[in-house]
Each structure stands twice: as structure tokens, then as C-alpha cells.
XYZ file of C-alpha atoms in Angstrom:
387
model
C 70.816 -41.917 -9.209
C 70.628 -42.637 -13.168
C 68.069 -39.619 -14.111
C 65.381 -41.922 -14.170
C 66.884 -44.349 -16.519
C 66.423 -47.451 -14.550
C 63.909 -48.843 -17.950
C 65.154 -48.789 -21.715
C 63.218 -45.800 -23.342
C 65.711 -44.897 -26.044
C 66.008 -41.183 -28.658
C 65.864 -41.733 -31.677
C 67.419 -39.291 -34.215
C 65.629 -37.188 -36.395
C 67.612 -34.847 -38.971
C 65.738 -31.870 -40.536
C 67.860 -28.519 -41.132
C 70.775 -31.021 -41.196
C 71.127 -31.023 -37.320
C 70.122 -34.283 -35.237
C 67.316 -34.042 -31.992
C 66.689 -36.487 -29.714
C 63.051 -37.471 -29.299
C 61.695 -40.211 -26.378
C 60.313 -43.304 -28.655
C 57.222 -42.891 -26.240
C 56.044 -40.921 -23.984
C 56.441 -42.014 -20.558
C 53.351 -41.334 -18.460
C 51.820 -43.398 -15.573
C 48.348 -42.516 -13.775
C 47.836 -43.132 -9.666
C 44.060 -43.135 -8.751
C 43.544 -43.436 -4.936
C 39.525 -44.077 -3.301
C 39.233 -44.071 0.584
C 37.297 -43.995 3.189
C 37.893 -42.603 6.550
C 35.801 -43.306 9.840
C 36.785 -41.757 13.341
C 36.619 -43.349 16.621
C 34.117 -40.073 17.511
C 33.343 -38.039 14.297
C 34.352 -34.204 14.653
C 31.016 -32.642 15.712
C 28.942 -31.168 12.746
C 30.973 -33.689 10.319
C 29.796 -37.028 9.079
C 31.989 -39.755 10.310
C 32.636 -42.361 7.193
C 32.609 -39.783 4.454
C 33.935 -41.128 1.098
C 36.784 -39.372 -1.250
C 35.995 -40.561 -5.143
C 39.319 -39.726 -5.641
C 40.984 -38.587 -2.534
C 43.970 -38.065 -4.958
C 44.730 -38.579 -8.355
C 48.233 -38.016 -9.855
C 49.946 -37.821 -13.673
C 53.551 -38.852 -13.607
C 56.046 -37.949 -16.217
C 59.212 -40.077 -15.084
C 62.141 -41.423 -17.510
C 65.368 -40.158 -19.060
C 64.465 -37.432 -21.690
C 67.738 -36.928 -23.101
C 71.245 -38.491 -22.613
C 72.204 -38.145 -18.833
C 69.185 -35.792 -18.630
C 65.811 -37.213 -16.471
C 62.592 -35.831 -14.813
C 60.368 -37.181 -12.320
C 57.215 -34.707 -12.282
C 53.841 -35.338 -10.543
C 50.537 -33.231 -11.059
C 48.192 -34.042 -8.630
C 44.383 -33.497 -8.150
C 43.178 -33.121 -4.734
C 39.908 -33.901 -3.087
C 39.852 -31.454 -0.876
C 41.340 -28.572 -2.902
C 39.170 -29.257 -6.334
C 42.218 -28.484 -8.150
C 45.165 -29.423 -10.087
C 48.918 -28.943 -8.454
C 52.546 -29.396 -9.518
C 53.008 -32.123 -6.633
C 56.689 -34.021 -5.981
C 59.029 -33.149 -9.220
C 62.895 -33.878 -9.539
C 64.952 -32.987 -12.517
C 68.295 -34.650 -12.990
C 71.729 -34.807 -14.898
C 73.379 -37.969 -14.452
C 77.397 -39.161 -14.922
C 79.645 -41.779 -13.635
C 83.340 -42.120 -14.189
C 86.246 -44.179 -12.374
C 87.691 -42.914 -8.999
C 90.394 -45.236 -7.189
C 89.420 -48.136 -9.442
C 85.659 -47.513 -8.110
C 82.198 -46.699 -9.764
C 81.203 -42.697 -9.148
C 78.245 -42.062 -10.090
C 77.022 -38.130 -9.480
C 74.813 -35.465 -10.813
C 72.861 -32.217 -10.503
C 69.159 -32.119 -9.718
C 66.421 -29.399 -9.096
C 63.277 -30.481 -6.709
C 61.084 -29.064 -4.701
C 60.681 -31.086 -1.440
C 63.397 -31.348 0.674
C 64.060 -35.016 0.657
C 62.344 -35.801 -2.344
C 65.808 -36.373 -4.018
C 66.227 -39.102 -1.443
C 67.026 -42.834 -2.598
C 65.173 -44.656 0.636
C 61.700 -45.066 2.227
C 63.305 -43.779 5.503
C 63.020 -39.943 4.643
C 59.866 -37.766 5.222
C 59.181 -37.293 1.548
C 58.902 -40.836 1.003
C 58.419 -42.651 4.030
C 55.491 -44.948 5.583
C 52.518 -44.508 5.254
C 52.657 -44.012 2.041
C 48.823 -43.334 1.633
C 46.538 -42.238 4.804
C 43.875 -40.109 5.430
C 43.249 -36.318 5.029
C 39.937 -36.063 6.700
C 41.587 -36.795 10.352
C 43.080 -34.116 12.893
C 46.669 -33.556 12.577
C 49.275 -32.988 15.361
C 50.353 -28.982 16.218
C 53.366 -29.612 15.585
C 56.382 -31.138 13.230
C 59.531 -30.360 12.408
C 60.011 -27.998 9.413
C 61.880 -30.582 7.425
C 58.912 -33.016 7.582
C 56.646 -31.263 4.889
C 56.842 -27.779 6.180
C 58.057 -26.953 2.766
C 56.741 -29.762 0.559
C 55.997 -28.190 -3.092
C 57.112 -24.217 -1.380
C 60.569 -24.111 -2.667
C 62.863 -24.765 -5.162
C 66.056 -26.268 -4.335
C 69.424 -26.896 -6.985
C 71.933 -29.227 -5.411
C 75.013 -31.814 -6.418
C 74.974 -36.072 -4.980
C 77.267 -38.667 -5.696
C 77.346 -42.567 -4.987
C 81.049 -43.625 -4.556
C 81.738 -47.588 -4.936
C 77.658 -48.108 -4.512
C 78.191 -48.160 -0.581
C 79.040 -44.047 0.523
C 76.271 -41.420 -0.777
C 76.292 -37.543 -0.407
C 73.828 -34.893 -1.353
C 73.820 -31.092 -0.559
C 70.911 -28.666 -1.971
C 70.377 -25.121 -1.359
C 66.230 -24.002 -1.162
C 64.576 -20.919 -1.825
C 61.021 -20.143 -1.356
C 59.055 -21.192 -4.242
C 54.836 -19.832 -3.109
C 53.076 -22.119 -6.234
C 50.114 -19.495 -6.135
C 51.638 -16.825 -4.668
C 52.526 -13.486 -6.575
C 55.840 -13.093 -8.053
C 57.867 -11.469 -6.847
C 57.500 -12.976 -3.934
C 55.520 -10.456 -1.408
C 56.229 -13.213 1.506
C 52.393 -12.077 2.453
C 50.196 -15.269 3.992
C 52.981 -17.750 3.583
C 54.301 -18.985 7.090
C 57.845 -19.946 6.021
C 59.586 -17.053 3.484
C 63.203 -18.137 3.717
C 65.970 -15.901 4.345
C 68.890 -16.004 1.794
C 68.863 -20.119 0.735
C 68.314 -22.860 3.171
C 71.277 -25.488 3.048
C 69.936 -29.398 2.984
C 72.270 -32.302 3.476
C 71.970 -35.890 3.057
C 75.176 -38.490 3.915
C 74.670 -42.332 3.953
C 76.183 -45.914 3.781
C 74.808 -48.763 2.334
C 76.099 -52.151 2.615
C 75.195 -56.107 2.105
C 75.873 -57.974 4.824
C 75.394 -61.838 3.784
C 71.732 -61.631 3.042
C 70.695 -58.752 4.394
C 70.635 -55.222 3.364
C 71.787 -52.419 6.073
C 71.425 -48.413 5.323
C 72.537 -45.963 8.058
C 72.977 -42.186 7.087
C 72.186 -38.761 8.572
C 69.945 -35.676 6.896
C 68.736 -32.440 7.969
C 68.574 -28.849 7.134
C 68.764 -25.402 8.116
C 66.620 -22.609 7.427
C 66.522 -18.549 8.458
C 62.420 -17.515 7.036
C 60.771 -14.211 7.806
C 56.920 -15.467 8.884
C 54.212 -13.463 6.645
C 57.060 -11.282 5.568
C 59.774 -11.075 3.140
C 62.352 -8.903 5.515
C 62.650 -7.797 9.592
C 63.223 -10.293 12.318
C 63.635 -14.173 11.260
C 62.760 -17.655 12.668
C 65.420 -20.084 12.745
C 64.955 -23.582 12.539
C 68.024 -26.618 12.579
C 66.427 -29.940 11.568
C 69.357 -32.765 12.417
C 68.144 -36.233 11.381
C 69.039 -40.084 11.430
C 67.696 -43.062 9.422
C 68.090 -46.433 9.027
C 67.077 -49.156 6.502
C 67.615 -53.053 7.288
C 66.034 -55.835 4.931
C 65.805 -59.035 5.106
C 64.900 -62.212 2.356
C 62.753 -64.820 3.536
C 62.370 -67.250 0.979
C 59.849 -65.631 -1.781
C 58.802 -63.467 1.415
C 61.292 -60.461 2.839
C 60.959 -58.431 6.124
C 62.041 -54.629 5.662
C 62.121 -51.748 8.397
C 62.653 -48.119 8.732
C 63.357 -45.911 11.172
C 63.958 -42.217 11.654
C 64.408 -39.677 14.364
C 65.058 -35.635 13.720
C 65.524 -33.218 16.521
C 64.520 -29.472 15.760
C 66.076 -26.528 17.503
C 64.079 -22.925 16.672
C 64.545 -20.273 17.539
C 61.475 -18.091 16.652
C 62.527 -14.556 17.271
C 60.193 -13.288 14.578
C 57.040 -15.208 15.697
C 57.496 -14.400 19.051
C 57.659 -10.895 18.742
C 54.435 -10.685 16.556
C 52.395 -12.543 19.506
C 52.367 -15.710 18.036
C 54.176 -17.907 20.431
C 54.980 -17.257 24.380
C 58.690 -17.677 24.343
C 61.347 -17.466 21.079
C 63.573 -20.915 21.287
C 61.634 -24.568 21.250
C 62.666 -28.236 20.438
C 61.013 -30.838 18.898
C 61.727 -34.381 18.706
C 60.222 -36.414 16.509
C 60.453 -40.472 16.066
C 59.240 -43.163 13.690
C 59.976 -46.719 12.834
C 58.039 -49.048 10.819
C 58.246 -53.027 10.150
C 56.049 -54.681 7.333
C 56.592 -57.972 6.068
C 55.632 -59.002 2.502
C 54.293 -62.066 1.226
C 55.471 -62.642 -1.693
C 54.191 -59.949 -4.308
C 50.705 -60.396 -3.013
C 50.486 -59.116 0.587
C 52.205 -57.249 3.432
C 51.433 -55.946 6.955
C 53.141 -53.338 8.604
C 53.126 -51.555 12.326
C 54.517 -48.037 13.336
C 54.632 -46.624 16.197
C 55.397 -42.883 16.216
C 56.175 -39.970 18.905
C 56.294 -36.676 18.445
C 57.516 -34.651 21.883
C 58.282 -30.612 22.397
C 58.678 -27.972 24.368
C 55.256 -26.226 26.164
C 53.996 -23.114 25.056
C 50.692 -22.166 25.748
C 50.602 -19.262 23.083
C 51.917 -21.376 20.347
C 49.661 -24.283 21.038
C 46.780 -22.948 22.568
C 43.713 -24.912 23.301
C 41.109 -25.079 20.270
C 38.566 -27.787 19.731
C 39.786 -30.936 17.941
C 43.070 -29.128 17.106
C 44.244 -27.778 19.700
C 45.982 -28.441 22.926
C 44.701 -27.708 26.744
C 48.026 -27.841 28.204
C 50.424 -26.040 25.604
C 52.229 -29.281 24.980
C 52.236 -31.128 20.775
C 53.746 -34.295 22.340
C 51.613 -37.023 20.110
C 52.277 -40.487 20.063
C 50.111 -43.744 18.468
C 50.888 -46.704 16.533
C 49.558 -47.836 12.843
C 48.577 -51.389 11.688
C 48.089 -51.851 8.088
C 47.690 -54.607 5.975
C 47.354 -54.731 1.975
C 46.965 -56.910 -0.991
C 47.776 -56.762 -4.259
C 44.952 -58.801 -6.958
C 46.872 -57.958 -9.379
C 50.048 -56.119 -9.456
C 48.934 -52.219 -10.138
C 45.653 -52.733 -7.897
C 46.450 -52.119 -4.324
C 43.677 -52.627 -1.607
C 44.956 -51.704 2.074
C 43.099 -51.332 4.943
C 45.050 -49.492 8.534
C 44.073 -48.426 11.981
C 45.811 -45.568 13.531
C 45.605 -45.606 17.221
C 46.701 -42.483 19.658
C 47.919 -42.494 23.080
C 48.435 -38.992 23.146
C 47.201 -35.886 21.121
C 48.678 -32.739 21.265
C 49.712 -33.057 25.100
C 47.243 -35.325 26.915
C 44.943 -38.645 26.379
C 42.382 -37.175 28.044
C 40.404 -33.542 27.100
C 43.287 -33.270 25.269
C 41.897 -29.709 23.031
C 40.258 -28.093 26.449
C 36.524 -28.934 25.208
C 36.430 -32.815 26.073
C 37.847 -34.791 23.019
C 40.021 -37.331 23.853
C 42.989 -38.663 21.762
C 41.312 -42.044 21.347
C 38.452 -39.725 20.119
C 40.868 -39.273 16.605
C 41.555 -43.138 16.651
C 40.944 -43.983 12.979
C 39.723 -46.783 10.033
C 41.150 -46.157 7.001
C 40.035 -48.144 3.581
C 41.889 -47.469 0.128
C 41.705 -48.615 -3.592
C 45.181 -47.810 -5.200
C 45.062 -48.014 -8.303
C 48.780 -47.407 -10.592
C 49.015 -47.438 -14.260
């Protein structure tokens, strides 16, 4: 809300040609170095099962105010996978507040490019639980656009304001943004390419109610793209969503949980026409909530349980082995138990299960050639380590 002001890091002023600049006193960088290790109920054949990521991901973070009202969050990441270097999760902010009806407004302007990465709570995609997990493991078909679909793709400008620290709006418009890609943008190999600017919107309430803390608010997007293209027929996609925080104090301890649920109408005009899917409109619905309890600063535990349901197409999911789905259906639903402990405060050790009950349609032969979703069951071991 402040441009990333929430920790003193004061200009100082330095007067050479007889104007003043405003320099940081420091430079404010922090490090995130992640180590896992991932092991699947039944290892995807010609893989070994238990294979260790030294790092899976490691991150440079530039966050703080860098001049008056002005702030940045920016995250370069190195991935395991990848071998390389990427501009990962980065906000830029101006900040203000001023009096309206005798109340606190505070607003600004911001640039991302993540839908949802502007958000203030851990109930949103970009932020939400789990925070770490594993990249080695199959992935459902499906999920709606506005849950990473266009996570680091776009670049969005938009205006929020918190009135009376209780009633919070945001609205950001997105345009493609292929890190990568040639510029101008040919729209070639890139699966979303959107068409004019995609409007985002965020509204919430926040409120204390005796001890407890209660968030309820609505999000969700719309987006026109041309698939693989840059003009002709479009895919449409509307991405309404709900959230809700509630947290509780316990003593030292505290109880906090999250929930979200987004509902996706398409209408894939474009896709369908190329061959890529059997029919033009789909739904998807897509649901998460999370509880974790925290031990004082020390340890927590969390469980989610999370469904994913859609409409069948068997051109759009056809079968494939591991990833794919025997009966055109992406409905996917598990649960994840995780439990972690902090040594010391920046050292963060966590170990979760993820358990399936369905995977990409069925819990049995769920890809056509015999895996089941209890096949993709998974152990998942981390070192977090934030400096």
C-alpha cells in the first residue's frame, strides 16, 4: 500500500551542480535460496524418482521505497530447470494518502506483471499456499487463465486505494509482455497474445472483529488473446473470483485460513477453429482453502484440499501418458499436509505430502496408459533459506 515503505530506509541529499538527488542510505537487497527434494508415489517411467534440485530456485530481491512516495518490489530468479536467470514477480509503485470524510485514503499507481501480484493477501493466486512445492511432479490440464496463465507475460499499469483501512479497490489494464520473445511482438509460439488490454479488478473489506481478523473481497479478469497469433479470430476468457481471509490469536500461537474459488467462462473461438479443442465455449471451476496453525514463530502445519472441475473435451484434453487425460475431463482434486520449522528465523525447513483423488478426470488409468492419480501422490523436502 506504502510503496514498500513499511522499514525506515531514508535519502539523503546530495548537492553537486547546485541541485539536490535523493540517494537510498543502502541498498536494499535480500537473497531466497530454496533446496528440495521430490519423490513420487510411482516415478514417471525413464525418470529417477527422488532426484535432488541444488537450488530448485534462487531469487535477488530489490524491495523498499527508492524515492519519496516512489517503491519497487523486483525479483530475478534462477531456475533449476531453465539454467537461467529471469525477471520473476516485480511491482513498481507511487504511493499518497490524504483525508476523505474525516478518513485515511491511502492510493497509488503501480506497474506489475502478474495479475494479482499487486494483491495485499495470501488468498490470491500470485501469492497464495503453497508457497514453495515441487516442479518435478505432473501438473493438472487445466487452470484458469488468471491462475498463472500470464505470470511474468504481461505488463499491466493500474490505480488502488484503501479508504478508512477497511474498503480496498484496484483496477489494472494488461498487455502482453513475451520476456524472450521478439519485439514487436510477432504473437508467434506464445499461447495467450492479448487482444487490445485485458481489464483486472480487485474489491475487498477488511475488518477486526474482537480478536479476530476477517477479509472478504472479489477479483477476476477478462481477457480477448489471439493463440500463436497477433490478429484473426480470438479466445475469450472471464475469470470471476472470491476470497476470504479469517485469523485468529491464540495466545503466542494464531490459526489463519484462506480460501478461494474462481469460475472461468471461455469461449475459444480461435482454438477451436485451428483443431485444437473439440468444441469453442468451456468452464472451469476451480477451489482452494487452506488452514495452518503456527506455533509461535517456530512452527506451523497446514492442510489444503483443492478441486479443480471442467467441462469434457476430448480434443482439448486428450489422453497422453502422465499428462494427459483418458476421458477428456481436467477435473483434479487432492489435499496437502505440510508442516515446517523455523531454527532460526530466515532458515525454513518444511516437509508436505500432496495426495490426489483425481487426476485429470479419473483415479484410475487416469492418462489412457495405466497411471493412476495416486501414481503422482508426492514427498516433498525443502531448505528455505531468506536473507
Amino acid at each position: 500500500m506504502n510503496g514498500y515503505s513499511l522499514i525506515s530506509n531514508k535519502a539523503k541529499h546530495t548537492i553537486g551542480d547546485g541541485k539536490s538527488l535523493q540517494l537510498l542510505n543502502n541498498v536494499p537487497i535480500s537473497v531466497m535460496l530454496l533446496i528440495s527434494d521430490s519423490s513420487l508415489q510411482t516415478k514417471q517411467p525413464g525418470t529417477q524418482n527422488g532426484t535432488v534440485e541444488f537450488p530448485q530456485q534462487l531469487s535477488i530481491f530489490l524491495a523498499s521505497s527508492v524515492a519519496p512516495h516512489f517503491g519497487v518490489m523486483a525479483q530475478t530468479t534462477y531456475d533449476h530447470q531453465s539454467d537461467h536467470f529471469t525477471m520473476d514477480n516485480t511491482d513498481l509503485r507511487y504511493a499518497n494518502s490524504r483525508q476523505l470524510h474525516g478518513k485515511t485514503l491511502a492510493y497509488g499507481l503501480d506497474i506489475n506483471n502478474n495479475p494479482t501480484v499487486e494483491d495485499l493477501w495470501n488468498s490470491t493466486p500470485a501469492w497464495g499456499f503453497p508457497y514453495i512445492s515441487s516442479d518435478q511432479t505432473p501438473g493438472s490440464l487445466a487452470a484458469p487463465v488468471i491462475d498463472g496463465g500470464l505470470a511474468q507475460d504481461v505488463a499491466g499499469v493500474g490505480g488502488y486505494a484503501m479508504w478508512d483501512d477497511h474498503i480496498y479497490g484496484d483496477v489494472t489494464l494488461y498487455r502482453s509482455e513475451h520476456a524472450g520473445g521478439t519485439a514487436p511482438n510477432t504473437g508467434t509460439g506464445f499461447s495467450y497474445n492479448i487482444s487490445g488490454a485485458a481489464p483486472y479488478w480487485r474489491f475487498a473489506w477488511q475488518q477486526y472483529l474482537g480478536k479476530s481478523y476477517l477479509e472478504v473481497g472479489t477479483y477476476g479478469m477478462h481477457m480477448s488473446s489471439y493463440p500463436g497469433a497477433i490478429s484473426g479470430p480470438t479466445d475469450s476468457y472471464t475469470d470471476p473470483a472470491f476470497d476470504f481471509t479469517l485469523q485468529r490469536p491464540f495466545g503466542s500461537n494464531a490459526l489463519t485460513v484462506h480460501g478461494t474459488y474462481i469460475h472461468e467462462s471461455s469461449s475459444m473461438v480461435a482454438t477451436f477453429e485451428q483443431g485444437g479443442a473439440g468444441m469453442a465455449d468451456h468452464t472451469l471451476d476451480e477451489g482452494r482453502i487452506n488452514a495452518t496453525y503456527y506455533w509461535g514463530n517456530k512452527y506451523n502445519v497446514t492442510a489444503q484440499y483443492f478441486t479443480l472441475t471442467g467441462s469434457d473435451d476430448p480434443v482439448l484434453y486428450a489422453p497422453a501418458p502422465i499428462t494427459g487425460s483418458r476421458t477428456g475431463s481436467p477435473n483434479t482434486n487432492g489435499y496437502i499436509l505440510q508442516g515446517s520449522y523455523w531454527p532460526v528465523q530466515n532458515i525454513d525447513l518444511t516437509l508436505a505430502y500432496t495426495g490426489y483423488g483425481h487426476f485429470n478426470g479419473s483415479g484410475i488409468n487416469y492418462d489412457g496408459s495405466g497411471r493412476n492419480a495416486s501414481d503422482n501422490n508426492t514427498v516433498y523436502a525443502a531448505v528455505w533459506f531468506n536473507y
